[in-house]
GROMACS .gro file of C-alpha atoms in nm:
model
  479
    1MET     CA    1   0.000   0.000   0.000
    2THR     CA    2   0.133   0.345  -0.095
    3ASP     CA    3   0.210   0.569   0.200
    4PRO     CA    4   0.025   0.903   0.229
    5ARG     CA    5   0.339   1.109   0.165
    6THR     CA    6   0.406   0.940  -0.168
    7THR     CA    7   0.038   0.967  -0.266
    8ALA     CA    8   0.042   1.342  -0.196
    9GLU     CA    9   0.362   1.389  -0.396
   10ARG     CA   10   0.218   1.199  -0.690
   11LEU     CA   11  -0.095   1.413  -0.687
   12VAL     CA   12   0.106   1.737  -0.697
   13ARG     CA   13   0.324   1.603  -0.979
   14ARG     CA   14   0.014   1.488  -1.166
   15PHE     CA   15  -0.128   1.841  -1.146
   16ALA     CA   16   0.194   1.981  -1.296
   17ARG     CA   17   0.213   1.709  -1.561
   18GLU     CA   18  -0.148   1.743  -1.675
   19THR     CA   19  -0.153   2.124  -1.681
   20ASN     CA   20   0.212   2.233  -1.724
   21LEU     CA   21   0.137   2.498  -1.462
   22LEU     CA   22   0.353   2.624  -1.176
   23VAL     CA   23   0.306   2.522  -0.813
   24ALA     CA   24   0.501   2.807  -0.651
   25GLY     CA   25   0.306   3.130  -0.609
   26ARG     CA   26  -0.029   2.958  -0.663
   27ALA     CA   27  -0.316   2.919  -0.417
   28PHE     CA   28  -0.433   2.566  -0.340
   29ALA     CA   29  -0.728   2.440  -0.140
   30VAL     CA   30  -0.702   2.091   0.010
   31GLU     CA   31  -1.021   1.906   0.096
   32GLY     CA   32  -1.041   1.639   0.362
   33THR     CA   33  -0.865   1.558   0.688
   34ASP     CA   34  -0.705   1.222   0.612
   35ALA     CA   35  -0.331   1.157   0.609
   36VAL     CA   36  -0.294   1.237   0.237
   37ALA     CA   37  -0.464   1.574   0.282
   38GLU     CA   38  -0.235   1.655   0.573
   39GLU     CA   39   0.071   1.562   0.364
   40LEU     CA   40  -0.054   1.793   0.088
   41ARG     CA   41  -0.088   2.076   0.339
   42ARG     CA   42   0.274   2.014   0.441
   43LEU     CA   43   0.416   1.970   0.090
   44LEU     CA   44   0.251   2.258  -0.095
   45PRO     CA   45   0.395   2.544   0.118
   46ALA     CA   46   0.736   2.375   0.100
   47LEU     CA   47   0.708   2.406  -0.280
   48GLY     CA   48   0.620   2.776  -0.257
   49ALA     CA   49   0.241   2.748  -0.282
   50ARG     CA   50  -0.016   2.917  -0.059
   51LEU     CA   51  -0.297   2.734   0.116
   52GLY     CA   52  -0.635   2.898   0.067
   53THR     CA   53  -0.992   2.838  -0.039
   54ARG     CA   54  -0.975   2.928  -0.408
   55GLY     CA   55  -0.764   2.846  -0.712
   56VAL     CA   56  -0.662   2.483  -0.748
   57SER     CA   57  -0.844   2.230  -0.529
   58PHE     CA   58  -0.709   1.889  -0.435
   59ALA     CA   59  -0.962   1.630  -0.319
   60PRO     CA   60  -0.759   1.314  -0.252
   61GLY     CA   61  -0.955   0.999  -0.329
   62ALA     CA   62  -1.249   1.180  -0.490
   63GLU     CA   63  -1.377   1.096  -0.837
   64THR     CA   64  -1.220   1.420  -0.960
   65GLU     CA   65  -0.912   1.483  -0.751
   66ILE     CA   66  -0.797   1.807  -0.918
   67LEU     CA   67  -1.016   2.110  -0.989
   68ILE     CA   68  -0.912   2.448  -1.126
   69ASP     CA   69  -1.156   2.725  -1.035
   70GLY     CA   70  -1.419   2.459  -0.969
   71ALA     CA   71  -1.379   2.267  -1.297
   72ALA     CA   72  -1.166   1.981  -1.422
   73PRO     CA   73  -0.843   2.091  -1.593
   74PRO     CA   74  -0.895   2.171  -1.964
   75ALA     CA   75  -0.821   1.898  -2.217
   76ARG     CA   76  -0.463   1.893  -2.349
   77THR     CA   77  -0.478   1.570  -2.545
   78ASP     CA   78  -0.338   1.701  -2.873
   79ALA     CA   79  -0.073   1.953  -2.972
   80ALA     CA   80  -0.318   2.222  -3.081
   81GLN     CA   81  -0.489   2.210  -2.742
   82ARG     CA   82  -0.153   2.230  -2.565
   83VAL     CA   83  -0.053   2.534  -2.772
   84ASP     CA   84  -0.385   2.709  -2.712
   85ASN     CA   85  -0.382   2.625  -2.342
   86ALA     CA   86  -0.035   2.779  -2.312
   87GLY     CA   87  -0.165   3.097  -2.472
   88ALA     CA   88  -0.448   3.116  -2.218
   89HIS     CA   89  -0.190   3.134  -1.936
   90MET     CA   90   0.052   3.387  -2.091
   91PRO     CA   91  -0.110   3.725  -2.015
   92VAL     CA   92   0.215   3.920  -1.975
   93SER     CA   93   0.367   3.815  -2.307
   94THR     CA   94   0.031   3.881  -2.471
   95LEU     CA   95   0.030   4.234  -2.328
   96ILE     CA   96   0.384   4.313  -2.448
   97ALA     CA   97   0.311   4.169  -2.793
   98ALA     CA   98  -0.004   4.382  -2.816
   99ARG     CA   99   0.210   4.690  -2.747
  100LEU     CA  100   0.451   4.591  -3.024
  101ARG     CA  101   0.157   4.552  -3.260
  102GLU     CA  102   0.011   4.891  -3.166
  103GLN     CA  103   0.348   5.062  -3.209
  104GLY     CA  104   0.404   4.886  -3.540
  105ILE     CA  105   0.776   4.850  -3.472
  106VAL     CA  106   0.800   4.480  -3.567
  107ARG     CA  107   0.590   4.510  -3.883
  108GLY     CA  108   0.789   4.348  -4.163
  109ILE     CA  109   1.085   4.268  -3.936
  110ARG     CA  110   1.224   3.919  -4.004
  111ILE     CA  111   1.265   3.736  -3.673
  112GLY     CA  112   1.414   3.391  -3.631
  113ILE     CA  113   1.341   3.193  -3.315
  114ALA     CA  114   1.596   2.921  -3.233
  115MET     CA  115   1.468   2.760  -2.916
  116VAL     CA  116   1.328   2.440  -2.774
  117LEU     CA  117   1.005   2.396  -2.965
  118GLU     CA  118   0.715   2.317  -2.734
  119PRO     CA  119   0.377   2.488  -2.677
  120LYS     CA  120   0.510   2.803  -2.504
  121THR     CA  121   0.766   2.867  -2.777
  122ALA     CA  122   0.491   2.820  -3.033
  123GLN     CA  123   0.294   3.093  -2.858
  124LEU     CA  124   0.595   3.327  -2.870
  125ALA     CA  125   0.616   3.274  -3.245
  126LEU     CA  126   0.241   3.331  -3.288
  127LEU     CA  127   0.248   3.648  -3.078
  128LEU     CA  128   0.531   3.796  -3.284
  129ARG     CA  129   0.362   3.698  -3.610
  130ASN     CA  130   0.034   3.852  -3.495
  131ALA     CA  131   0.225   4.169  -3.401
  132GLY     CA  132   0.333   4.200  -3.766
  133ALA     CA  133   0.673   4.028  -3.776
  134ASP     CA  134   0.782   3.777  -4.039
  135VAL     CA  135   0.865   3.477  -3.818
  136ALA     CA  136   1.032   3.140  -3.867
  137VAL     CA  137   1.136   2.882  -3.606
  138TYR     CA  138   1.431   2.645  -3.579
  139ALA     CA  139   1.466   2.365  -3.323
  140HIS     CA  140   1.761   2.133  -3.265
  141PRO     CA  141   1.694   1.764  -3.334
  142ASP     CA  142   1.666   1.676  -2.964
  143GLU     CA  143   1.459   1.986  -2.881
  144ILE     CA  144   1.162   1.964  -3.119
  145ASP     CA  145   0.808   1.853  -3.048
  146VAL     CA  146   0.711   1.741  -3.397
  147ALA     CA  147   0.339   1.770  -3.324
  148VAL     CA  148   0.379   2.131  -3.210
  149ALA     CA  149   0.588   2.200  -3.520
  150GLU     CA  150   0.298   2.080  -3.734
  151VAL     CA  151   0.058   2.309  -3.547
  152LEU     CA  152   0.279   2.609  -3.627
  153ARG     CA  153   0.311   2.509  -3.992
  154ASP     CA  154  -0.068   2.471  -4.013
  155ARG     CA  155  -0.098   2.824  -3.873
  156GLY     CA  156   0.140   2.968  -4.131
  157ILE     CA  157   0.474   2.981  -3.949
  158PRO     CA  158   0.768   2.795  -4.110
  159VAL     CA  159   0.947   2.549  -3.883
  160ASP     CA  160   1.288   2.398  -3.959
  161GLY     CA  161   1.400   2.100  -3.756
  162ASP     CA  162   1.405   1.723  -3.772
  163PRO     CA  163   1.472   1.484  -3.483
  164ALA     CA  164   1.644   1.244  -3.725
  165LEU     CA  165   1.926   1.486  -3.810
  166GLY     CA  166   2.275   1.465  -3.668
  167GLY     CA  167   2.633   1.568  -3.735
  168ALA     CA  168   2.693   1.749  -4.064
  169GLU     CA  169   2.325   1.728  -4.158
  170GLU     CA  170   2.224   1.905  -3.839
  171ARG     CA  171   2.472   2.186  -3.903
  172ALA     CA  172   2.357   2.217  -4.266
  173ALA     CA  173   1.995   2.248  -4.152
  174ALA     CA  174   2.087   2.523  -3.906
  175VAL     CA  175   2.285   2.711  -4.172
  176ALA     CA  176   1.994   2.678  -4.416
  177PHE     CA  177   1.764   2.827  -4.153
  178LEU     CA  178   1.997   3.124  -4.103
  179ARG     CA  179   2.014   3.177  -4.479
  180ARG     CA  180   1.641   3.245  -4.479
  181GLY     CA  181   1.763   3.592  -4.382
  182PHE     CA  182   1.672   3.749  -4.050
  183ASP     CA  183   1.695   4.090  -3.892
  184LEU     CA  184   1.679   3.954  -3.537
  185LEU     CA  185   1.748   3.615  -3.383
  186LEU     CA  186   1.607   3.499  -3.050
  187ASP     CA  187   1.840   3.221  -2.937
  188ASP     CA  188   1.867   2.964  -2.659
  189GLY     CA  189   2.228   2.860  -2.600
  190SER     CA  190   2.363   3.107  -2.863
  191HIS     CA  191   2.426   2.811  -3.097
  192LEU     CA  192   2.286   2.991  -3.402
  193ILE     CA  193   2.428   3.331  -3.312
  194ARG     CA  194   2.773   3.173  -3.309
  195LEU     CA  195   2.705   2.972  -3.622
  196ALA     CA  196   2.598   3.288  -3.805
  197HIS     CA  197   2.933   3.445  -3.717
  198GLU     CA  198   3.121   3.135  -3.836
  199GLU     CA  199   2.932   3.136  -4.166
  200GLY     CA  200   2.944   3.512  -4.220
  201ILE     CA  201   2.564   3.543  -4.218
  202ALA     CA  202   2.449   3.896  -4.134
  203LEU     CA  203   2.211   3.976  -3.848
  204ARG     CA  204   2.094   4.310  -3.716
  205GLY     CA  205   2.085   4.190  -3.355
  206ALA     CA  206   1.994   3.905  -3.124
  207ALA     CA  207   1.873   3.812  -2.778
  208GLU     CA  208   2.013   3.525  -2.572
  209GLU     CA  209   1.808   3.326  -2.322
  210THR     CA  210   2.064   3.128  -2.119
  211THR     CA  211   2.367   3.156  -1.893
  212SER     CA  212   2.553   2.894  -2.095
  213GLY     CA  213   2.477   3.087  -2.415
  214LEU     CA  214   2.598   3.423  -2.284
  215ALA     CA  215   2.937   3.294  -2.166
  216PRO     CA  216   3.076   3.227  -2.518
  217LEU     CA  217   2.923   3.550  -2.650
  218ARG     CA  218   3.111   3.746  -2.384
  219LEU     CA  219   3.425   3.558  -2.481
  220MET     CA  220   3.365   3.659  -2.844
  221GLN     CA  221   3.319   4.020  -2.733
  222GLN     CA  222   3.648   4.014  -2.539
  223GLN     CA  223   3.824   3.881  -2.850
  224GLY     CA  224   3.663   4.139  -3.077
  225LEU     CA  225   3.463   3.874  -3.265
  226LEU     CA  226   3.106   3.960  -3.171
  227GLY     CA  227   2.972   4.163  -3.461
  228ILE     CA  228   2.616   4.240  -3.346
  229PRO     CA  229   2.435   4.372  -3.039
  230VAL     CA  230   2.295   4.096  -2.817
  231ILE     CA  231   2.050   4.160  -2.535
  232ALA     CA  232   2.132   3.943  -2.231
  233VAL     CA  233   1.777   3.822  -2.164
  234ASN     CA  234   1.910   3.563  -1.920
  235ASP     CA  235   2.049   3.832  -1.691
  236ALA     CA  236   1.718   4.011  -1.649
  237ARG     CA  237   1.593   3.965  -1.295
  238LEU     CA  238   1.257   3.841  -1.425
  239LYS     CA  239   1.432   3.565  -1.617
  240THR     CA  240   1.703   3.438  -1.384
  241SER     CA  241   1.505   3.474  -1.061
  242PHE     CA  242   1.205   3.282  -1.193
  243ASP     CA  243   1.286   3.072  -1.500
  244ASN     CA  244   1.600   2.919  -1.355
  245ARG     CA  245   1.499   2.877  -0.992
  246TYR     CA  246   1.126   2.808  -0.998
  247GLY     CA  247   1.073   2.687  -1.353
  248THR     CA  248   1.374   2.462  -1.403
  249GLY     CA  249   1.369   2.359  -1.039
  250GLN     CA  250   1.010   2.233  -1.054
  251SER     CA  251   1.015   2.088  -1.403
  252CYS     CA  252   1.342   1.898  -1.361
  253VAL     CA  253   1.280   1.755  -1.015
  254PHE     CA  254   0.922   1.657  -1.103
  255ALA     CA  255   1.039   1.493  -1.428
  256ILE     CA  256   1.311   1.299  -1.245
  257ALA     CA  257   1.060   1.187  -0.984
  258ASP     CA  258   0.814   1.072  -1.254
  259VAL     CA  259   1.080   0.871  -1.441
  260LEU     CA  260   1.207   0.706  -1.124
  261ASP     CA  261   0.855   0.641  -0.993
  262ALA     CA  262   0.771   0.453  -1.314
  263ALA     CA  263   1.079   0.237  -1.252
  264GLY     CA  264   0.984   0.169  -0.889
  265ILE     CA  265   1.248   0.402  -0.745
  266GLY     CA  266   1.164   0.682  -0.502
  267LEU     CA  267   1.336   1.019  -0.481
  268ARG     CA  268   1.421   0.949  -0.117
  269ASP     CA  269   1.559   0.601  -0.184
  270GLN     CA  270   1.909   0.750  -0.214
  271PRO     CA  271   2.081   1.078  -0.125
  272ALA     CA  272   2.107   1.346  -0.392
  273VAL     CA  273   2.400   1.555  -0.510
  274VAL     CA  274   2.336   1.882  -0.693
  275ILE     CA  275   2.636   1.989  -0.900
  276GLY     CA  276   2.643   2.366  -0.928
  277TYR     CA  277   2.464   2.612  -0.700
  278GLY     CA  278   2.373   2.889  -0.939
  279PRO     CA  279   2.006   2.980  -0.985
  280VAL     CA  280   1.925   2.642  -1.144
  281GLY     CA  281   2.107   2.448  -0.872
  282GLU     CA  282   1.931   2.653  -0.604
  283GLY     CA  283   1.595   2.567  -0.756
  284VAL     CA  284   1.673   2.198  -0.794
  285ALA     CA  285   1.800   2.175  -0.434
  286ALA     CA  286   1.497   2.361  -0.298
  287HIS     CA  287   1.251   2.130  -0.474
  288LEU     CA  288   1.442   1.818  -0.366
  289ARG     CA  289   1.435   1.949  -0.008
  290ALA     CA  290   1.057   1.995  -0.029
  291PHE     CA  291   1.031   1.623  -0.110
  292GLY     CA  292   1.243   1.534   0.191
  293VAL     CA  293   1.558   1.429   0.003
  294ASP     CA  294   1.899   1.427   0.176
  295ILE     CA  295   2.109   1.669  -0.035
  296ALA     CA  296   2.472   1.759  -0.081
  297VAL     CA  297   2.607   2.027  -0.315
  298ALA     CA  298   2.926   2.010  -0.521
  299GLU     CA  299   3.064   2.345  -0.642
  300THR     CA  300   3.379   2.495  -0.790
  301ASP     CA  301   3.283   2.854  -0.698
  302PRO     CA  302   3.371   2.918  -0.330
  303VAL     CA  303   3.107   3.189  -0.285
  304ARG     CA  304   2.831   2.967  -0.418
  305ALA     CA  305   2.957   2.679  -0.206
  306LEU     CA  306   2.933   2.897   0.104
  307ARG     CA  307   2.583   3.003   0.008
  308ALA     CA  308   2.479   2.639  -0.027
  309ALA     CA  309   2.624   2.568   0.317
  310HIS     CA  310   2.430   2.860   0.466
  311ASP     CA  311   2.115   2.733   0.300
  312GLY     CA  312   2.161   2.419   0.506
  313PHE     CA  313   2.316   2.179   0.254
  314ALA     CA  314   2.625   1.966   0.300
  315ILE     CA  315   2.901   2.063   0.059
  316GLY     CA  316   3.188   1.854  -0.066
  317ARG     CA  317   3.393   1.733  -0.361
  318LEU     CA  318   3.193   1.543  -0.620
  319ALA     CA  319   3.418   1.239  -0.592
  320ASP     CA  320   3.348   1.222  -0.219
  321VAL     CA  321   2.967   1.261  -0.228
  322ALA     CA  322   2.857   1.091  -0.552
  323GLN     CA  323   2.880   0.729  -0.435
  324GLY     CA  324   2.535   0.569  -0.456
  325ALA     CA  325   2.365   0.906  -0.504
  326LEU     CA  326   2.118   1.064  -0.743
  327VAL     CA  327   2.355   1.311  -0.911
  328ILE     CA  328   2.193   1.608  -1.086
  329SER     CA  329   2.410   1.840  -1.293
  330ALA     CA  330   2.294   2.202  -1.284
  331THR     CA  331   2.604   2.364  -1.433
  332GLY     CA  332   2.526   2.404  -1.802
  333ALA     CA  333   2.892   2.317  -1.864
  334ALA     CA  334   3.040   2.036  -2.074
  335HIS     CA  335   3.220   1.746  -1.901
  336THR     CA  336   3.052   1.809  -1.566
  337VAL     CA  337   2.972   1.440  -1.509
  338ASP     CA  338   3.278   1.234  -1.596
  339THR     CA  339   3.317   0.859  -1.628
  340ALA     CA  340   3.428   0.825  -1.266
  341THR     CA  341   3.105   0.986  -1.148
  342LEU     CA  342   2.902   0.763  -1.380
  343GLY     CA  343   3.068   0.466  -1.216
  344ALA     CA  344   3.007   0.587  -0.861
  345ALA     CA  345   2.655   0.735  -0.877
  346ARG     CA  346   2.334   0.534  -0.864
  347ILE     CA  347   2.144   0.769  -1.096
  348VAL     CA  348   2.249   1.068  -1.308
  349ALA     CA  349   2.030   1.342  -1.459
  350VAL     CA  350   2.088   1.684  -1.615
  351ALA     CA  351   1.884   1.993  -1.523
  352GLY     CA  352   1.882   2.242  -1.809
  353GLY     CA  353   2.195   2.127  -1.981
  354VAL     CA  354   2.426   2.167  -2.277
  355PRO     CA  355   2.554   1.906  -2.522
  356GLY     CA  356   2.827   1.696  -2.359
  357GLU     CA  357   2.740   1.780  -1.998
  358VAL     CA  358   2.769   1.406  -1.929
  359ASP     CA  359   3.070   1.219  -2.070
  360VAL     CA  360   2.882   0.926  -2.219
  361ASP     CA  361   2.861   0.740  -2.550
  362ILE     CA  362   2.487   0.695  -2.590
  363SER     CA  363   2.540   0.407  -2.832
  364GLN     CA  364   2.668   0.207  -2.535
  365LEU     CA  365   2.360   0.260  -2.316
  366ARG     CA  366   2.135  -0.031  -2.217
  367PRO     CA  367   1.762   0.051  -2.184
  368GLU     CA  368   1.619  -0.006  -1.837
  369GLY     CA  369   1.287   0.178  -1.868
  370VAL     CA  370   1.117   0.480  -2.021
  371HIS     CA  371   1.379   0.759  -2.036
  372LEU     CA  372   1.608   0.538  -1.828
  373ASP     CA  373   1.928   0.363  -1.943
  374ARG     CA  374   2.218   0.187  -1.776
  375VAL     CA  375   2.572   0.314  -1.838
  376GLY     CA  376   2.769  -0.011  -1.856
  377ASP     CA  377   2.776  -0.152  -1.502
  378GLY     CA  378   2.742   0.193  -1.353
  379ALA     CA  379   2.472   0.451  -1.303
  380LEU     CA  380   2.123   0.474  -1.441
  381LEU     CA  381   2.114   0.772  -1.678
  382ILE     CA  382   1.791   0.967  -1.724
  383ALA     CA  383   1.704   1.103  -2.071
  384GLN     CA  384   2.043   0.993  -2.208
  385GLY     CA  385   2.203   1.286  -2.030
  386GLY     CA  386   1.992   1.546  -2.209
  387CYS     CA  387   1.772   1.814  -2.055
  388VAL     CA  388   1.548   1.603  -1.833
  389ASN     CA  389   1.262   1.854  -1.825
  390LEU     CA  390   1.249   1.855  -2.206
  391ALA     CA  391   1.314   1.490  -2.288
  392ALA     CA  392   1.096   1.347  -2.011
  393ALA     CA  393   0.846   1.630  -1.959
  394GLU     CA  394   0.708   1.944  -2.124
  395GLY     CA  395   0.967   2.199  -2.023
  396ASN     CA  396   0.921   2.478  -1.773
  397PRO     CA  397   0.573   2.573  -1.648
  398ILE     CA  398   0.368   2.806  -1.865
  399GLU     CA  399   0.360   3.104  -1.628
  400ILE     CA  400   0.739   3.095  -1.595
  401MET     CA  401   0.789   3.103  -1.971
  402ASP     CA  402   0.532   3.383  -1.991
  403LEU     CA  403   0.774   3.596  -1.788
  404SER     CA  404   1.082   3.486  -1.983
  405PHE     CA  405   0.916   3.542  -2.320
  406ALA     CA  406   0.785   3.879  -2.208
  407VAL     CA  407   1.151   3.971  -2.153
  408GLN     CA  408   1.235   3.832  -2.499
  409LEU     CA  409   0.964   4.054  -2.648
  410GLY     CA  410   1.103   4.346  -2.451
  411ALA     CA  411   1.446   4.267  -2.593
  412VAL     CA  412   1.304   4.285  -2.945
  413GLU     CA  413   1.170   4.629  -2.857
  414GLN     CA  414   1.513   4.736  -2.727
  415LEU     CA  415   1.694   4.610  -3.038
  416LEU     CA  416   1.460   4.803  -3.266
  417ALA     CA  417   1.442   5.122  -3.058
  418GLY     CA  418   1.778   5.252  -3.176
  419ALA     CA  419   2.119   5.155  -3.305
  420LEU     CA  420   2.314   4.962  -3.042
  421PRO     CA  421   2.686   4.892  -3.082
  422ALA     CA  422   2.810   4.536  -3.115
  423GLY     CA  423   2.842   4.361  -2.780
  424VAL     CA  424   2.640   4.203  -2.501
  425HIS     CA  425   2.393   4.452  -2.353
  426PRO     CA  426   2.194   4.426  -2.029
  427PHE     CA  427   1.817   4.422  -2.038
  428PRO     CA  428   1.715   4.765  -1.900
  429GLU     CA  429   1.612   4.761  -1.534
  430GLU     CA  430   1.318   4.992  -1.599
  431ALA     CA  431   1.184   4.751  -1.862
  432ASP     CA  432   1.233   4.460  -1.621
  433GLN     CA  433   1.030   4.642  -1.357
  434ALA     CA  434   0.755   4.739  -1.602
  435ILE     CA  435   0.708   4.374  -1.703
  436ALA     CA  436   0.706   4.270  -1.337
  437ARG     CA  437   0.433   4.522  -1.262
  438ALA     CA  438   0.231   4.387  -1.554
  439ALA     CA  439   0.273   4.037  -1.408
  440LEU     CA  440   0.152   4.156  -1.068
  441ASP     CA  441  -0.148   4.321  -1.232
  442ALA     CA  442  -0.230   3.996  -1.413
  443ARG     CA  443  -0.226   3.814  -1.078
  444GLY     CA  444  -0.448   4.079  -0.920
  445ASP     CA  445  -0.174   4.171  -0.670
  446THR     CA  446  -0.086   4.524  -0.557
  447ILE     CA  447   0.231   4.658  -0.397
  448ASP     CA  448   0.342   4.980  -0.231
  449SER     CA  449   0.503   5.279  -0.398
  450ARG     CA  450   0.778   5.484  -0.240
  451SER     CA  451   0.648   5.796  -0.066
  452PRO     CA  452   0.759   6.145  -0.175
  453GLU     CA  453   0.963   6.167   0.146
  454GLN     CA  454   1.146   5.843   0.065
  455GLN     CA  455   1.218   5.960  -0.287
  456GLN     CA  456   1.344   6.295  -0.161
  457ALA     CA  457   1.567   6.123   0.096
  458GLU     CA  458   1.720   5.905  -0.174
  459SER     CA  459   1.810   6.214  -0.378
  460GLU     CA  460   2.014   6.361  -0.091
  461TRP     CA  461   2.386   6.277  -0.097
  462ARG     CA  462   2.473   6.419   0.243
  463SER     CA  463   2.474   6.193   0.552
  464ARG     CA  464   2.149   6.217   0.745
  465ARG     CA  465   2.351   6.173   1.062
  466TYR     CA  466   2.494   6.525   1.019
  467LEU     CA  467   2.233   6.683   0.796
  468ALA     CA  468   2.076   6.909   1.060
  469SER     CA  469   2.409   7.078   1.134
  470SER     CA  470   2.537   7.084   0.778
  471ALA     CA  471   2.690   7.405   0.654
  472PHE     CA  472   2.507   7.351   0.327
  473VAL     CA  473   2.174   7.352   0.513
  474ALA     CA  474   2.263   7.675   0.692
  475GLU     CA  475   2.369   7.842   0.367
  476GLU     CA  476   2.049   7.728   0.195
  477GLY     CA  477   1.840   7.863   0.486
  478SER     CA  478   2.006   8.208   0.473
  479ALA     CA  479   1.987   8.241   0.097
   0.00000   0.00000   0.00000
């Protein structure tokens, strides 16, 4: 018989799986007083949710166990429904796209989107097209939902990408996409931005979505090789603080739990090691902690290691903590999980990820279950070492990508507002705050504004400790 804690965890993961919605920041009502209901009331706040009487309702054991605003979750049985459902939960991106349409600044602008193709990305493409842009989409072979691609093609947006491609054919397909000719490129990992530079294909500007994608672009800038302006979407507070921590944290941990559950393995059946304690690692560790997992963190950055320690996690060298553990790489760096770690760990997964994050020859893997393979006589590897939340789930929750794509749309606005010099440029803080206020409005939340006295005090450079006796004050009073 399944224990109440596991039943509660499965119900929360089922909600996320069936809706692709976020748990954190959402209100949940839990009906009943049995042990499962009590476990739900413990688990949900640990995941960042609020307990209330409205919003999502859990009724453990009832005929309909999950209700959203009093009704069963909407059907998402085919790709078109998944795309349309994503659009229904992306109010902030919709608002920014409507502004672009009203201003007319993207009308006729050729925009290429090179990102993981799933329902939220499809909505980004549709929003830009509806705002007047000429849009096409490219997805890498391991990052394309072919059913979603067909939905976009049916709705008039070209999609390049084929899961069967590899090697030289994959590169040729990416080059062919770039040769369609674009003004702007919205990239994830900067793979196509860099390829455009290698091939001498002109772009007016670009926006980059990820930490791992910005690092090589900054290297190119230092070496005088970056020939276009790139907006660092990833560095916007609305992106890093939410997409990486809450979105990737939930989607990756839930996907890992689902894969292991199907194989008869529980998250708590072994300790976990999170490699890397940047925003993604923080999110992964926080979600594992909510499920009661024993966690250690392996880091190369001493400041991040100290932060992990002060967040209550054991820290240590990977070689010392990986034995028999569930090892989750959250670095976005190649060669993070080496062959020694694959031999020592019980299970290995990648959160987010870049090609080559795990040193493994996938042709040598032995299938052990759905999205689960054995590496020789060593660890079980989830999703062949690829992005677990993409290969074994549906990517980050919709509301999270609404915020990230609102920043992408804001980056398009910045790139078209005036001529920027070549280089990596920050996303403007005032634009970040404007999008955040729009998100609060969409939630129905209100916040304070600074009073005139606070604003005046912030404009004063002199120390308030001595202000009353300041010579400047006396001179101003006698003038």
